[in-house]
Amino acid sequence: MVEIDEVRIDFPQGCNVILGYSHFIKTVEDLYEIVSSSVPGAKFGLAFSEASGDRLIRYEGTDQELINVAVENLKRVSAGHTFMVVLRNAYPINVLNAVKMCQEVGSVFAATANPLSVIVARTERGNGVLGVVDGYSPLGVEGEEHRRKRKELLRNIGYKL
């Protein structure tokens, strides 16, 4: 019997989260190195749920509050080989390619500052992430004014020339 559940991810306003799947205990230290070397001085916490052995939630980070946020969210998701990075004063775009290139990372489910829900399958053996709901459903299609504002924003914040 499989139960499907929605787990809402809680994190402080102004933060971003990265949720993904990884296969090895080394993930914790490698993700720590990736974030700290990609964005020196970044405030972040990360956690990783083991799926075998001691089956512990392992953690690292530079900010105890954000470490606690990552750990508490993974406790509720309760799926093995899942990791979460919670970022403050840094954005997923600054670290996402390096996270995806990490040898242990199999996939990234979400990288967002939006409200996030994880769709979890609960089985007799354990839980698994089926997918995510990131933010809200679209309300329409952008018009010319929306396009102009989008392009202007990207240039004003330095992501496009």
Tab-separated table of N, CA and C in Angstrom, residues 41-124:
chain	number	residue	atom	x	y	z
A	41	GLY	N	31.251	33.666	2.202
A	41	GLY	CA	30.497	34.398	3.211
A	41	GLY	C	29.008	34.101	3.205
A	42	ALA	N	28.564	33.168	2.359
A	42	ALA	CA	27.132	32.842	2.303
A	42	ALA	C	26.657	32.272	3.621
A	43	LYS	N	25.439	32.621	3.981
A	43	LYS	CA	24.769	32.023	5.136
A	43	LYS	C	23.927	30.878	4.594
A	44	PHE	N	24.153	29.669	5.105
A	44	PHE	CA	23.395	28.527	4.612
A	44	PHE	C	23.422	27.385	5.609
A	45	GLY	N	22.464	26.519	5.435
A	45	GLY	CA	22.419	25.258	6.164
A	45	GLY	C	22.049	24.177	5.179
A	46	LEU	N	22.558	22.980	5.398
A	46	LEU	CA	22.204	21.872	4.520
A	46	LEU	C	22.056	20.606	5.341
A	47	ALA	N	21.242	19.713	4.812
A	47	ALA	CA	21.018	18.428	5.473
A	47	ALA	C	20.859	17.353	4.410
A	48	PHE	N	21.184	16.116	4.791
A	48	PHE	CA	21.117	14.963	3.897
A	48	PHE	C	20.590	13.776	4.687
A	49	SER	N	19.590	13.092	4.148
A	49	SER	CA	18.991	11.921	4.805
A	49	SER	C	19.603	10.648	4.251
A	50	GLU	N	20.259	9.889	5.111
A	50	GLU	CA	20.799	8.596	4.690
A	50	GLU	C	19.660	7.602	4.472
A	51	ALA	N	19.871	6.663	3.545
A	51	ALA	CA	18.861	5.646	3.249
A	51	ALA	C	19.291	4.258	3.723
A	52	SER	N	20.507	4.140	4.241
A	52	SER	CA	21.000	2.850	4.739
A	52	SER	C	21.985	3.121	5.865
A	53	GLY	N	22.550	2.076	6.413
A	53	GLY	CA	23.494	2.243	7.514
A	53	GLY	C	22.801	2.821	8.733
A	54	ASP	N	23.356	3.881	9.296
A	54	ASP	CA	22.773	4.509	10.489
A	54	ASP	C	21.450	5.213	10.205
A	55	ARG	N	21.203	5.547	8.932
A	55	ARG	CA	19.976	6.233	8.502
A	55	ARG	C	19.729	7.499	9.315
A	56	LEU	N	20.743	8.341	9.358
A	56	LEU	CA	20.676	9.607	10.085
A	56	LEU	C	20.494	10.761	9.116
A	57	ILE	N	20.039	11.883	9.641
A	57	ILE	CA	20.060	13.134	8.883
A	57	ILE	C	21.380	13.808	9.224
A	58	ARG	N	22.243	13.901	8.246
A	58	ARG	CA	23.562	14.530	8.407
A	58	ARG	C	23.423	16.004	8.046
A	59	TYR	N	24.251	16.868	8.627
A	59	TYR	CA	24.092	18.306	8.381
A	59	TYR	C	25.418	19.047	8.448
A	60	GLU	N	25.447	20.198	7.802
A	60	GLU	CA	26.568	21.144	7.807
A	60	GLU	C	25.993	22.524	7.523
A	61	GLY	N	26.837	23.546	7.606
A	61	GLY	CA	26.404	24.887	7.239
A	61	GLY	C	27.177	25.951	7.981
A	62	THR	N	26.793	27.182	7.708
A	62	THR	CA	27.439	28.336	8.337
A	62	THR	C	26.482	29.098	9.246
A	63	ASP	N	25.216	28.682	9.295
A	63	ASP	CA	24.198	29.391	10.059
A	63	ASP	C	23.315	28.364	10.761
A	64	GLN	N	23.338	28.374	12.092
A	64	GLN	CA	22.623	27.350	12.856
A	64	GLN	C	21.120	27.367	12.604
A	65	GLU	N	20.532	28.545	12.455
A	65	GLU	CA	19.098	28.618	12.169
A	65	GLU	C	18.773	27.890	10.862
A	66	LEU	N	19.581	28.133	9.831
A	66	LEU	CA	19.324	27.533	8.526
A	66	LEU	C	19.634	26.037	8.521
A	67	ILE	N	20.619	25.624	9.299
A	67	ILE	CA	20.869	24.183	9.474
A	67	ILE	C	19.634	23.537	10.083
A	68	ASN	N	19.091	24.151	11.134
A	68	ASN	CA	17.898	23.608	11.794
A	68	ASN	C	16.707	23.535	10.839
A	69	VAL	N	16.549	24.548	9.992
A	69	VAL	CA	15.457	24.565	9.010
A	69	VAL	C	15.601	23.378	8.063
A	70	ALA	N	16.801	23.157	7.546
A	70	ALA	CA	17.026	22.038	6.622
A	70	ALA	C	16.754	20.704	7.308
A	71	VAL	N	17.234	20.534	8.518
A	71	VAL	CA	17.033	19.279	9.252
A	71	VAL	C	15.550	19.042	9.524
A	72	GLU	N	14.845	20.048	10.014
A	72	GLU	CA	13.427	19.879	10.349
A	72	GLU	C	12.588	19.547	9.124
A	73	ASN	N	12.879	20.184	7.994
A	73	ASN	CA	12.139	19.875	6.774
A	73	ASN	C	12.405	18.443	6.318
A	74	LEU	N	13.654	18.001	6.383
A	74	LEU	CA	13.946	16.624	5.968
A	74	LEU	C	13.352	15.603	6.934
A	75	LYS	N	13.223	15.959	8.196
A	75	LYS	CA	12.526	15.064	9.129
A	75	LYS	C	11.094	14.830	8.665
A	76	ARG	N	10.425	15.889	8.219
A	76	ARG	CA	9.031	15.769	7.798
A	76	ARG	C	8.886	15.042	6.460
A	77	VAL	N	9.805	15.287	5.533
A	77	VAL	CA	9.790	14.574	4.256
A	77	VAL	C	10.125	13.102	4.499
A	78	SER	N	11.121	12.867	5.317
A	78	SER	CA	11.503	11.528	5.766
A	78	SER	C	11.769	10.557	4.619
A	79	ALA	N	12.444	11.040	3.580
A	79	ALA	CA	12.806	10.201	2.435
A	79	ALA	C	14.323	10.044	2.386
A	80	GLY	N	14.770	8.817	2.218
A	80	GLY	CA	16.195	8.555	2.148
A	80	GLY	C	16.837	9.192	0.928
A	81	HIS	N	18.130	9.491	1.081
A	81	HIS	CA	18.964	10.045	0.020
A	81	HIS	C	18.443	11.378	-0.522
A	82	THR	N	17.764	12.123	0.333
A	82	THR	CA	17.256	13.445	-0.023
A	82	THR	C	18.127	14.497	0.653
A	83	PHE	N	18.398	15.596	-0.046
A	83	PHE	CA	19.150	16.686	0.575
A	83	PHE	C	18.405	18.002	0.411
A	84	MET	N	18.691	18.926	1.318
A	84	MET	CA	18.139	20.277	1.240
A	84	MET	C	19.231	21.263	1.613
A	85	VAL	N	19.324	22.323	0.816
A	85	VAL	CA	20.203	23.455	1.104
A	85	VAL	C	19.293	24.655	1.294
A	86	VAL	N	19.480	25.388	2.391
A	86	VAL	CA	18.726	26.613	2.652
A	86	VAL	C	19.724	27.764	2.594
A	87	LEU	N	19.482	28.710	1.693
A	87	LEU	CA	20.403	29.823	1.429
A	87	LEU	C	19.828	31.151	1.899
A	88	ARG	N	20.676	31.963	2.498
A	88	ARG	CA	20.327	33.354	2.824
A	88	ARG	C	21.434	34.241	2.247
A	89	ASN	N	21.059	35.323	1.612
A	89	ASN	CA	22.017	36.238	0.968
A	89	ASN	C	22.806	35.542	-0.132
A	90	ALA	N	22.205	34.550	-0.733
A	90	ALA	CA	22.770	33.856	-1.894
A	90	ALA	C	21.584	33.274	-2.651
A	91	TYR	N	21.792	32.989	-3.912
A	91	TYR	CA	20.701	32.512	-4.745
A	91	TYR	C	21.075	31.184	-5.391
A	92	PRO	N	20.095	30.354	-5.671
A	92	PRO	CA	20.393	29.079	-6.322
A	92	PRO	C	21.196	29.244	-7.615
A	93	ILE	N	20.941	30.307	-8.364
A	93	ILE	CA	21.669	30.499	-9.627
A	93	ILE	C	23.172	30.570	-9.399
A	94	ASN	N	23.598	30.976	-8.191
A	94	ASN	CA	25.018	31.076	-7.872
A	94	ASN	C	25.676	29.718	-7.622
A	95	VAL	N	24.878	28.696	-7.299
A	95	VAL	CA	25.452	27.399	-6.912
A	95	VAL	C	24.856	26.207	-7.659
A	96	LEU	N	23.776	26.414	-8.376
A	96	LEU	CA	23.008	25.291	-8.913
A	96	LEU	C	23.790	24.412	-9.885
A	97	ASN	N	24.532	24.999	-10.800
A	97	ASN	CA	25.299	24.164	-11.726
A	97	ASN	C	26.331	23.328	-10.982
A	98	ALA	N	26.995	23.920	-10.014
A	98	ALA	CA	27.986	23.165	-9.236
A	98	ALA	C	27.310	22.063	-8.416
A	99	VAL	N	26.138	22.343	-7.865
A	99	VAL	CA	25.395	21.310	-7.122
A	99	VAL	C	25.043	20.160	-8.055
A	100	LYS	N	24.540	20.471	-9.242
A	100	LYS	CA	24.159	19.423	-10.194
A	100	LYS	C	25.367	18.625	-10.676
A	101	MET	N	26.540	19.233	-10.688
A	101	MET	CA	27.755	18.537	-11.118
A	101	MET	C	28.395	17.716	-10.000
A	102	CYS	N	27.922	17.872	-8.784
A	102	CYS	CA	28.447	17.100	-7.653
A	102	CYS	C	28.281	15.610	-7.962
A	103	GLN	N	29.347	14.826	-7.787
A	103	GLN	CA	29.338	13.414	-8.167
A	103	GLN	C	28.203	12.614	-7.547
A	104	GLU	N	27.788	12.962	-6.351
A	104	GLU	CA	26.761	12.183	-5.664
A	104	GLU	C	25.340	12.594	-6.036
A	105	VAL	N	25.152	13.795	-6.565
A	105	VAL	CA	23.806	14.322	-6.820
A	105	VAL	C	23.213	13.645	-8.053
A	106	GLY	N	22.044	13.032	-7.867
A	106	GLY	CA	21.340	12.388	-8.965
A	106	GLY	C	20.375	13.322	-9.657
A	107	SER	N	19.717	14.183	-8.887
A	107	SER	CA	18.779	15.135	-9.487
A	107	SER	C	18.460	16.245	-8.501
A	108	VAL	N	17.973	17.340	-9.059
A	108	VAL	CA	17.488	18.460	-8.256
A	108	VAL	C	15.996	18.567	-8.532
A	109	PHE	N	15.194	18.522	-7.469
A	109	PHE	CA	13.741	18.620	-7.601
A	109	PHE	C	13.267	20.062	-7.664
A	110	ALA	N	13.922	20.957	-6.912
A	110	ALA	CA	13.485	22.351	-6.854
A	110	ALA	C	14.630	23.236	-6.402
A	111	ALA	N	14.611	24.472	-6.877
A	111	ALA	CA	15.507	25.519	-6.425
A	111	ALA	C	14.656	26.781	-6.451
A	112	THR	N	14.246	27.272	-5.261
A	112	THR	CA	13.192	28.279	-5.255
A	112	THR	C	13.166	29.094	-3.969
A	113	ALA	N	12.541	30.268	-4.070
A	113	ALA	CA	12.166	31.065	-2.900
A	113	ALA	C	10.658	31.054	-2.736
A	114	ASN	N	9.961	30.372	-3.657
A	114	ASN	CA	8.498	30.286	-3.622
A	114	ASN	C	8.026	29.312	-2.539
A	115	PRO	N	6.755	29.394	-2.178
A	115	PRO	CA	6.196	28.338	-1.326
A	115	PRO	C	6.441	26.996	-2.023
A	116	LEU	N	6.831	25.993	-1.247
A	116	LEU	CA	7.221	24.706	-1.816
A	116	LEU	C	6.539	23.571	-1.068
A	117	SER	N	5.958	22.656	-1.825
A	117	SER	CA	5.411	21.415	-1.265
A	117	SER	C	6.103	20.253	-1.946
A	118	VAL	N	6.397	19.224	-1.155
A	118	VAL	CA	6.997	18.002	-1.677
A	118	VAL	C	5.911	16.932	-1.672
A	119	ILE	N	5.727	16.267	-2.800
A	119	ILE	CA	4.765	15.175	-2.887
A	119	ILE	C	5.528	13.888	-2.563
A	120	VAL	N	5.144	13.263	-1.461
A	120	VAL	CA	5.880	12.127	-0.913
A	120	VAL	C	5.029	10.861	-1.013
A	121	ALA	N	5.653	9.773	-1.481
A	121	ALA	CA	5.031	8.445	-1.436
A	121	ALA	C	5.518	7.766	-0.161
A	122	ARG	N	4.584	7.329	0.671
A	122	ARG	CA	4.933	6.641	1.918
A	122	ARG	C	4.636	5.153	1.737
A	123	THR	N	5.664	4.316	1.906
A	123	THR	CA	5.524	2.875	1.734
A	123	THR	C	5.954	2.163	3.007
A	124	GLU	N	5.804	0.877	3.013
A	124	GLU	CA	6.215	0.071	4.167
A	124	GLU	C	7.711	0.189	4.431
